[in-house]
Amino acid sequence: MTTEGYRPSNENGALGRDDLDDTFEQDLRNMLRDGPSLSDTMGGSLSPGGQFTGIDLSSPQKSPAASPNIVSNPVHSNPNVGSRLAVGSRLARGTGTAQASRVGSTNQAATVLPTSPTSGSKQPMQGIGFTPSPEDVAAAGGESTSAIAKAKFDTIKTWSISTYKCTRQMVQEKLGKASRTVDLQLEAQIEVLRDTQRKYANILKLSRALTNHFYQVVQTQRSLGDAFSELAQKSPELQEEFSYNAETQRSLCNNGETLLGALHFFTSSVSTLCNKTMEDTLMTIKNYEIARVEYDAYRADMESLALGPKDATTQAKLHESRVKYEKQKERFDKLRQDVAVKLKFLEENKVKVMHKQLLLFHNAISAYFSGNQTALDATLKQFNIRPKAAGEMSPSFLEQ
């Protein structure tokens, strides 16, 4: 077989389907053009019907040199070679037609889908294994970023408008050019609460000072008792006098530590009442006052728009202002009710707590300065107070 129809293989080292078909047809043409007939080459004979009858061994065979047109490689006879060649040729033509149809369909499908990321269509291609283009990703990210920026801008705009209106309302109230909503009964209770907090803060400050000073007195009494005890051992002639003075200081020190426990309990309770309970109510009052200013600002804005012209633009602004006014009015009424409820509960809690603490303070101070240790211990037991022993360390957070 000649090598004229040889073609290079593909990247995997094998011939493609098209290359095999072309090679087969080229070899077929070369063999029919250059090769001898079956009778001349093999010495066989064909019957009148065209069938191969075999090889005539009695006839002399021609050498390859006698026929210069014969190829060097002999062709072995096969009764089915003609039929196989014909079938192969038809298969080759059929395969080529099928491949051409497949290529055409592939090209047609390729014209449907965009093959370049820079195509005119802005819609992303859908399907399995689709990778969005960098332009699509950048567009999606830009849209989300612009949406976030727009939301922030709207928030800042709303806050700026509200702040401007409230500031204008407060300035006009200071100058006497704007009216303000006043609940006389509630305002009076708020002023009483603020005055009460100032007075309770002063009581807390003085009680802490008394506790600190008395703690220093107890420490001084303890040191003085130790000094008397040491001198009683080194001065035989004054041993008795030093001894009972040392005992007196130790007794006062023990009673002082008991009183210190009562004072610490008193200051802790007053601090909780003044700095937590009252402060929580005052924070609600602060929110109520802010809501009152906003309510008056939107009310004044609505009233000014109501006095303006009756055109469509003004009516639209008036409707929007009325909606905001109703929203602020609802918030203002809710906070006013919350303040009234908290003031009521605070008054009840204050009476209950201070009744107990004032009774404790009176009984403890009276029992200590009268020298009644039994009454002092009974007072602490009544209020479930455990006095701290001398030299006792505070427990760590792991032991609590």
Short mmCIF file of C-alpha atoms in Angstrom, two decimals, residues 214-226 245-261 368 373 376-377 387-391:
data_model
loop_
_atom_site.label_atom_id
_atom_site.label_comp_id
_atom_site.label_asym_id
_atom_site.label_seq_id
_atom_site.Cartn_x
_atom_site.Cartn_y
_atom_site.Cartn_z
CA PHE A 214 -15.13 54.23 111.15
CA TYR A 215 -13.03 51.58 109.43
CA GLN A 216 -9.94 53.64 110.26
CA VAL A 217 -11.15 53.91 113.89
CA VAL A 218 -11.52 50.13 114.13
CA GLN A 219 -8.05 49.60 112.69
CA THR A 220 -6.64 52.11 115.17
CA GLN A 221 -8.42 50.34 118.06
CA ARG A 222 -6.98 47.01 116.94
CA SER A 223 -3.46 48.44 116.80
CA LEU A 224 -3.93 50.09 120.19
CA GLY A 225 -5.12 46.84 121.75
CA ASP A 226 -2.06 44.99 120.39
CA ASN A 245 -7.31 48.28 128.45
CA ALA A 246 -6.23 45.79 125.80
CA GLU A 247 -9.36 43.74 126.42
CA THR A 248 -11.52 46.88 126.14
CA GLN A 249 -9.98 47.80 122.78
CA ARG A 250 -10.44 44.26 121.47
CA SER A 251 -14.10 44.31 122.51
CA LEU A 252 -14.62 47.69 120.81
CA CYS A 253 -12.83 46.37 117.73
CA ASN A 254 -15.11 43.33 117.52
CA ASN A 255 -18.24 45.46 117.96
CA GLY A 256 -16.87 47.95 115.41
CA GLU A 257 -16.46 45.18 112.83
CA THR A 258 -20.08 44.19 113.45
CA LEU A 259 -21.19 47.78 112.93
CA LEU A 260 -19.04 48.00 109.78
CA GLY A 261 -21.00 45.05 108.34
CA TYR A 368 -22.98 49.99 119.23
CA GLN A 373 -23.32 43.87 122.02
CA LEU A 376 -26.07 44.67 117.93
CA ASP A 377 -25.72 40.96 117.11
CA PRO A 387 -20.13 40.24 110.06
CA LYS A 388 -16.68 39.87 108.54
CA ALA A 389 -14.19 38.35 110.94
CA ALA A 390 -10.85 40.00 111.66
CA GLY A 391 -8.26 39.11 109.03
#
